[in-house]
CSV table of C-alpha atoms in Angstrom, one decimal:
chain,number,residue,atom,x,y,z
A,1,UNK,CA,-12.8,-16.5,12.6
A,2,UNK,CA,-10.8,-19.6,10.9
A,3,UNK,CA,-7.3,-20.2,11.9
A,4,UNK,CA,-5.0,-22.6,11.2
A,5,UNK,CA,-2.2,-24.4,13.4
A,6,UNK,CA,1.1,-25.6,11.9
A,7,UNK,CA,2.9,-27.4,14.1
A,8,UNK,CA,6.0,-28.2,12.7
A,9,UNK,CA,8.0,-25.4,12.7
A,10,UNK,CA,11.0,-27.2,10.9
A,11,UNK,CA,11.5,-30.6,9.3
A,12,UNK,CA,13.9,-32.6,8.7
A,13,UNK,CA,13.9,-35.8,5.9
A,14,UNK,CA,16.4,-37.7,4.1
A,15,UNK,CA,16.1,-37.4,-0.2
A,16,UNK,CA,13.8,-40.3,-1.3
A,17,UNK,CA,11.5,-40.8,1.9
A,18,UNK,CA,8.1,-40.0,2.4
A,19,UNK,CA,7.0,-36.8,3.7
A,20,UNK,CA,4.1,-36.0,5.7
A,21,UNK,CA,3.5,-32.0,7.4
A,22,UNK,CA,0.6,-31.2,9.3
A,23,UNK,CA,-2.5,-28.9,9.7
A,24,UNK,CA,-5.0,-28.2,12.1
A,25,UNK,CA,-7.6,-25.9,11.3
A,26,UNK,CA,-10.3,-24.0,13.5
A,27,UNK,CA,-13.5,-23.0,11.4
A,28,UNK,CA,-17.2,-24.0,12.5
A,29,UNK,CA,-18.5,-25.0,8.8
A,30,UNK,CA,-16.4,-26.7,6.1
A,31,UNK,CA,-13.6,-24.7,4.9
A,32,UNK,CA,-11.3,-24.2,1.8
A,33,UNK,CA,-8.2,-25.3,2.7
A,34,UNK,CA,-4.9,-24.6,0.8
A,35,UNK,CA,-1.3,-25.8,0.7
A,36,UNK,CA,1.4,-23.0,-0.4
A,37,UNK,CA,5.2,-23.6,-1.2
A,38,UNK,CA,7.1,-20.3,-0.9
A,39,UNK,CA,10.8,-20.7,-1.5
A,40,UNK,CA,13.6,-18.3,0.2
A,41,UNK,CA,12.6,-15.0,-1.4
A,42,UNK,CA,9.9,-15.6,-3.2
A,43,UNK,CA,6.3,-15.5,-3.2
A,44,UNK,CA,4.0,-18.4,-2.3
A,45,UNK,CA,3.1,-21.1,-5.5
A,46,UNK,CA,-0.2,-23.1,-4.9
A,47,UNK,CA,0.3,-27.0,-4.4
A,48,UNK,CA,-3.5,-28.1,-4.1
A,49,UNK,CA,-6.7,-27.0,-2.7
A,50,UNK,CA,-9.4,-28.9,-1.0
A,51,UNK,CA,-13.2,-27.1,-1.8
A,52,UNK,CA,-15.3,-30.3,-1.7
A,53,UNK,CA,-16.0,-33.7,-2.9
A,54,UNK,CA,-13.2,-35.8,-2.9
A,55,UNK,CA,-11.1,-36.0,0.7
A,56,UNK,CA,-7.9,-36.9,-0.9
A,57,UNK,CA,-6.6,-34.2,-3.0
A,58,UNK,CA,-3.7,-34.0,-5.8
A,59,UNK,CA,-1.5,-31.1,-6.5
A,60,UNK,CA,1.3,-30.3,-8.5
A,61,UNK,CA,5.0,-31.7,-8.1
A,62,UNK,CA,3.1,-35.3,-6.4
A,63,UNK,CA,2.1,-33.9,-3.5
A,64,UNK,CA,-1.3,-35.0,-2.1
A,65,UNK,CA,-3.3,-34.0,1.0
A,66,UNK,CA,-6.2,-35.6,2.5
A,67,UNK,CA,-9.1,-33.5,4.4
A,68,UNK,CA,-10.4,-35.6,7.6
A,69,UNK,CA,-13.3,-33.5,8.8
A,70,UNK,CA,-13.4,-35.3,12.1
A,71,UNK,CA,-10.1,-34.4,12.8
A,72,UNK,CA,-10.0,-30.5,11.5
A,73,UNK,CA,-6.8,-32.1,9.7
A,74,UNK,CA,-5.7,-31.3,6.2
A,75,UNK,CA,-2.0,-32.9,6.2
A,76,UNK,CA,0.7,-32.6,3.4
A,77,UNK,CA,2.2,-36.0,1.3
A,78,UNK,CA,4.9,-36.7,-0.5
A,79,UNK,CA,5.7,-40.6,-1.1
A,80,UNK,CA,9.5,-39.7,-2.2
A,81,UNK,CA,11.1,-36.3,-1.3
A,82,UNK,CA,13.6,-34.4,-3.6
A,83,UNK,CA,16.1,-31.8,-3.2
A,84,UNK,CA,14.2,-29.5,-5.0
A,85,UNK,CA,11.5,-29.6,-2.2
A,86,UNK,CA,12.9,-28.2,0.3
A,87,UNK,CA,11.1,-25.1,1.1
A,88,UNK,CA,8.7,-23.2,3.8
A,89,UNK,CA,5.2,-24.5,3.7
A,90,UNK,CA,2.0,-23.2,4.6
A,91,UNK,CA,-1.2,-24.2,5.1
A,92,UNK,CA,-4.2,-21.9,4.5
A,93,UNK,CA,-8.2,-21.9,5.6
A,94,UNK,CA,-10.2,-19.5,3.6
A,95,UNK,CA,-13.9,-19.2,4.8
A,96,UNK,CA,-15.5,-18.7,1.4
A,97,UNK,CA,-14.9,-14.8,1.2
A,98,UNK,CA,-11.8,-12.7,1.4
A,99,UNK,CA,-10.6,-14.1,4.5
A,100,UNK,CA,-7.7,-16.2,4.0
A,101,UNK,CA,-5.7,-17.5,7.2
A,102,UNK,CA,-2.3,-18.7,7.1
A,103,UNK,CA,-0.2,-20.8,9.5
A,104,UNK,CA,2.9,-20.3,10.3
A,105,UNK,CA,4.6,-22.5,8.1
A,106,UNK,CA,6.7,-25.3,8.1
A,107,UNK,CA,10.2,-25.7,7.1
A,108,UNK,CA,11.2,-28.5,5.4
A,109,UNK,CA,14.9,-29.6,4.9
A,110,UNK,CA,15.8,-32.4,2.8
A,111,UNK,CA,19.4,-34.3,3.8
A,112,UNK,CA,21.2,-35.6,0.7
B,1,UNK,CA,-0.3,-16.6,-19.0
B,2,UNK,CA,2.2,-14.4,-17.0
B,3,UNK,CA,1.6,-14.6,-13.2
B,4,UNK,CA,1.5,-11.1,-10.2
B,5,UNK,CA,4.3,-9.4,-11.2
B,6,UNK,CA,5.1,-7.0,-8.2
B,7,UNK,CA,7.4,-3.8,-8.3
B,8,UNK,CA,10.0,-3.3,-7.0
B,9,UNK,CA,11.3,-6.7,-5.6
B,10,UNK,CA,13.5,-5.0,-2.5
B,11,UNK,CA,13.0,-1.7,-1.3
B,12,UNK,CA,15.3,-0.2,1.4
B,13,UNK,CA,14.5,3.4,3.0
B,14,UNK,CA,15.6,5.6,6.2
B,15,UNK,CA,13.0,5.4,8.6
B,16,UNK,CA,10.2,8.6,8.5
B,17,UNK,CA,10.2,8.2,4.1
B,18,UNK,CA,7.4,7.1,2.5
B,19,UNK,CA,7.7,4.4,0.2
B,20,UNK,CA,5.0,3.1,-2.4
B,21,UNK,CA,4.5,-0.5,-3.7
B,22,UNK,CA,3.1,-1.9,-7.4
B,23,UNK,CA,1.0,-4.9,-8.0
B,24,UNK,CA,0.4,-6.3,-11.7
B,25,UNK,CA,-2.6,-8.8,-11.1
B,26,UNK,CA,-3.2,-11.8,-13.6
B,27,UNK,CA,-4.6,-10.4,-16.9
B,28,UNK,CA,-8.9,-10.9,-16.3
B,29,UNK,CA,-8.5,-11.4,-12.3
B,30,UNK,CA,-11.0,-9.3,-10.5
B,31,UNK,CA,-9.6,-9.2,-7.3
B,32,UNK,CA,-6.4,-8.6,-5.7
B,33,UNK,CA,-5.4,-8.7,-2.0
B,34,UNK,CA,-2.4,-7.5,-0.2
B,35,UNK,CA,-0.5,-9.3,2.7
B,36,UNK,CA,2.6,-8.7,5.0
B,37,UNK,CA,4.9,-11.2,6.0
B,38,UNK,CA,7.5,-10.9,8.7
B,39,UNK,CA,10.3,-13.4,9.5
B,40,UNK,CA,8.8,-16.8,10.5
B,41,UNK,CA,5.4,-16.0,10.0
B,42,UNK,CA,2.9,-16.8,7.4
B,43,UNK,CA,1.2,-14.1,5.3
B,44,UNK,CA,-1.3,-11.4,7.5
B,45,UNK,CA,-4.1,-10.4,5.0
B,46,UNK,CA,-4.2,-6.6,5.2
B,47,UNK,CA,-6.8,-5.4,2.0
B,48,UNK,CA,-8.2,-6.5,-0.6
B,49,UNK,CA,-10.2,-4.7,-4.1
B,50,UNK,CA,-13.1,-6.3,-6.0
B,51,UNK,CA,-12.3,-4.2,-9.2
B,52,UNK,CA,-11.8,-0.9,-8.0
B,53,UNK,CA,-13.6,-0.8,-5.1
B,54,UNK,CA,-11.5,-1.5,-1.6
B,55,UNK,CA,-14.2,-4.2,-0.1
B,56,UNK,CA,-12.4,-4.9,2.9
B,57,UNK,CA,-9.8,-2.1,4.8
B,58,UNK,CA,-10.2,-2.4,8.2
B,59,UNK,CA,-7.1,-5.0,8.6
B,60,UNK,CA,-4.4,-2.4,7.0
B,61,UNK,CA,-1.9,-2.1,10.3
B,62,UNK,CA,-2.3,1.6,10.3
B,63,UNK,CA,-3.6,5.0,9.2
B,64,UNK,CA,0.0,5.1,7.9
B,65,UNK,CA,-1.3,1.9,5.2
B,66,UNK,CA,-3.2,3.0,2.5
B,67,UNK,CA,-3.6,1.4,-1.0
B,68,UNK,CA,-5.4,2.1,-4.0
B,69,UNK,CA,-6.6,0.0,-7.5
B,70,UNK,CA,-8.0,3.2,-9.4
B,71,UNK,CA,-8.3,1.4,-13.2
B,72,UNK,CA,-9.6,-1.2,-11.5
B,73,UNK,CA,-6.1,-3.0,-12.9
B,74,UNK,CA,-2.7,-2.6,-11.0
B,75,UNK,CA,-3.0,-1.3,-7.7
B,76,UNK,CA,-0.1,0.4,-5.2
B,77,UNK,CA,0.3,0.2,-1.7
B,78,UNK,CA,1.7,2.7,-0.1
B,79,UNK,CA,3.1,3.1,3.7
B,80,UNK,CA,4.0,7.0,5.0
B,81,UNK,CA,6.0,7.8,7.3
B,82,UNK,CA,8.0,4.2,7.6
B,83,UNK,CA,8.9,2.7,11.3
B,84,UNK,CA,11.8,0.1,11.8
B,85,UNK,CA,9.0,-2.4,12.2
B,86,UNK,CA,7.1,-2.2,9.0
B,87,UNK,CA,10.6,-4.2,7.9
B,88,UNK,CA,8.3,-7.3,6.1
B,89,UNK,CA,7.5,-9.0,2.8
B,90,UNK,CA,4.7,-7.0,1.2
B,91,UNK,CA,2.6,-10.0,-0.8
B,92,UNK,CA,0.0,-9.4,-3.9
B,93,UNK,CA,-2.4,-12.3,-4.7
B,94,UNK,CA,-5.0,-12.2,-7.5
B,95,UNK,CA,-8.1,-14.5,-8.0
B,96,UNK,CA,-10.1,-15.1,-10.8
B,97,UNK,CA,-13.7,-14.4,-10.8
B,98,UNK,CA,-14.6,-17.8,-11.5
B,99,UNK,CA,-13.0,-19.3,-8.3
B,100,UNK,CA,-12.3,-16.2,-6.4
B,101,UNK,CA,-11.2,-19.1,-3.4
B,102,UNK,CA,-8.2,-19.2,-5.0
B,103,UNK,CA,-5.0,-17.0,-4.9
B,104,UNK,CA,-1.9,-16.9,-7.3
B,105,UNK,CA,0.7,-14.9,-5.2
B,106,UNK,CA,3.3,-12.6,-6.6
B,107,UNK,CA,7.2,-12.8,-6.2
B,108,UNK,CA,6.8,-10.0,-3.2
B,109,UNK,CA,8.6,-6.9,-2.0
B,110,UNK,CA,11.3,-7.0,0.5
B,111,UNK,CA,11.1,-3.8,2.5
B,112,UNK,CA,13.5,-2.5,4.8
B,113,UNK,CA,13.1,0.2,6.8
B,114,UNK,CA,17.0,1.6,8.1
């Protein structure tokens, strides 16, 4: 079965710089990979999804991610951070059917 | 276009009650999964309906988990006979027929068992 290694548990970044949060995924044929935002209390909001084609993928709010096969890596972007971002994270490998594996998320704080 | 609506959003109950759980899918999505989330942790798939029909049950926690889509529409999760530790957020997704891949996630319920 796919899994999916976050790990960053918690991050810290100043408002206005770049942002990058990582993910390592386990599956033995390509997989759909997923980026989540869930913030306190609330359920999870997709950010962008990676199927095929194209490695570098754009989401909503300017984030980005870029699937590197050689690397089982599918990492999170953002060139300027906002307030508003700060959130838990979570990266997500579905194999084509029901079977959708989360990480464990990371936590990203933004300083002022 | 409204999104999963789930019902209700925090739940608290004495441990030993039964409590039951509501999921509004998008309008026209044909299948809808539930998850549990503790503290810390990302969502844990635990079923998931195709329509009406439960494709995939084996991952529900316990014989205590059951849930149900009978209209093929909304569907309920229900947990008897709640222990301390089924303290968690209880996720809905739904996806779309035409890119079942994808999951649009409801708000969630906060249960806590006492």
């Amino acid at each position: 079965a796919q899994s999916v290694t976050q790990p960053d548990i918690h991050i810290t970044v100043s408002e206005g710089a770049s942002l990058e949060l990582r993910c390592n995924y386990s599956y033995g044929a390509t997989p759909y990979l997923f980026w989540y935002v869930q913030s306190p209390g609330q359920g999870l909001q997709l950010l962008l999804k990676y199927f095929s084609g194209d490695t570098l993928v754009q989401g909503i709010k300017g984030f980005e991610a870029e699937f590197k096969r050689s690397q089982s890596s599918f990492n999170l972007r953002k060139p300027s951070v906002h307030w508003s971002d700060a959130a838990e994270y979570f990266c997500a490998v579905g194999a084509g059917n029901n079977d959708m594996r989360f990480g464990a998320g990371t936590r990203l704080t933004v300083k002022p | 276009d409204t999104g999963v609506s789930q019902d209700p959003r925090h739940k608290i109950t004495k441990r030993g009650q039964n409590v039951t759980f509501r999921c509004d899918p998008i309008s026209e999505h044909n299948r809808l999964y539930w998850y549990r989330q503790t503290l810390g942790q990302g969502p844990e798939f635990l079923t998931y309906f195709q329509n009406e029909a439960q494709l995939e049950k084996s991952r529900l926690l316990s014989d205590r988990f059951s849930a149900e889509r009978p209209k093929g529409s909304f569907s309920t999760l229900e947990i008897q006979r709640t222990e301390q530790g089924d303290s968690a957020m209880y996720l809905c997704a739904s996806s779309p027929p035409q890119v079942q891949e994808t999951q649009y996630f409801g708000p969630g319920t906060r249960l806590l068992v006492l």
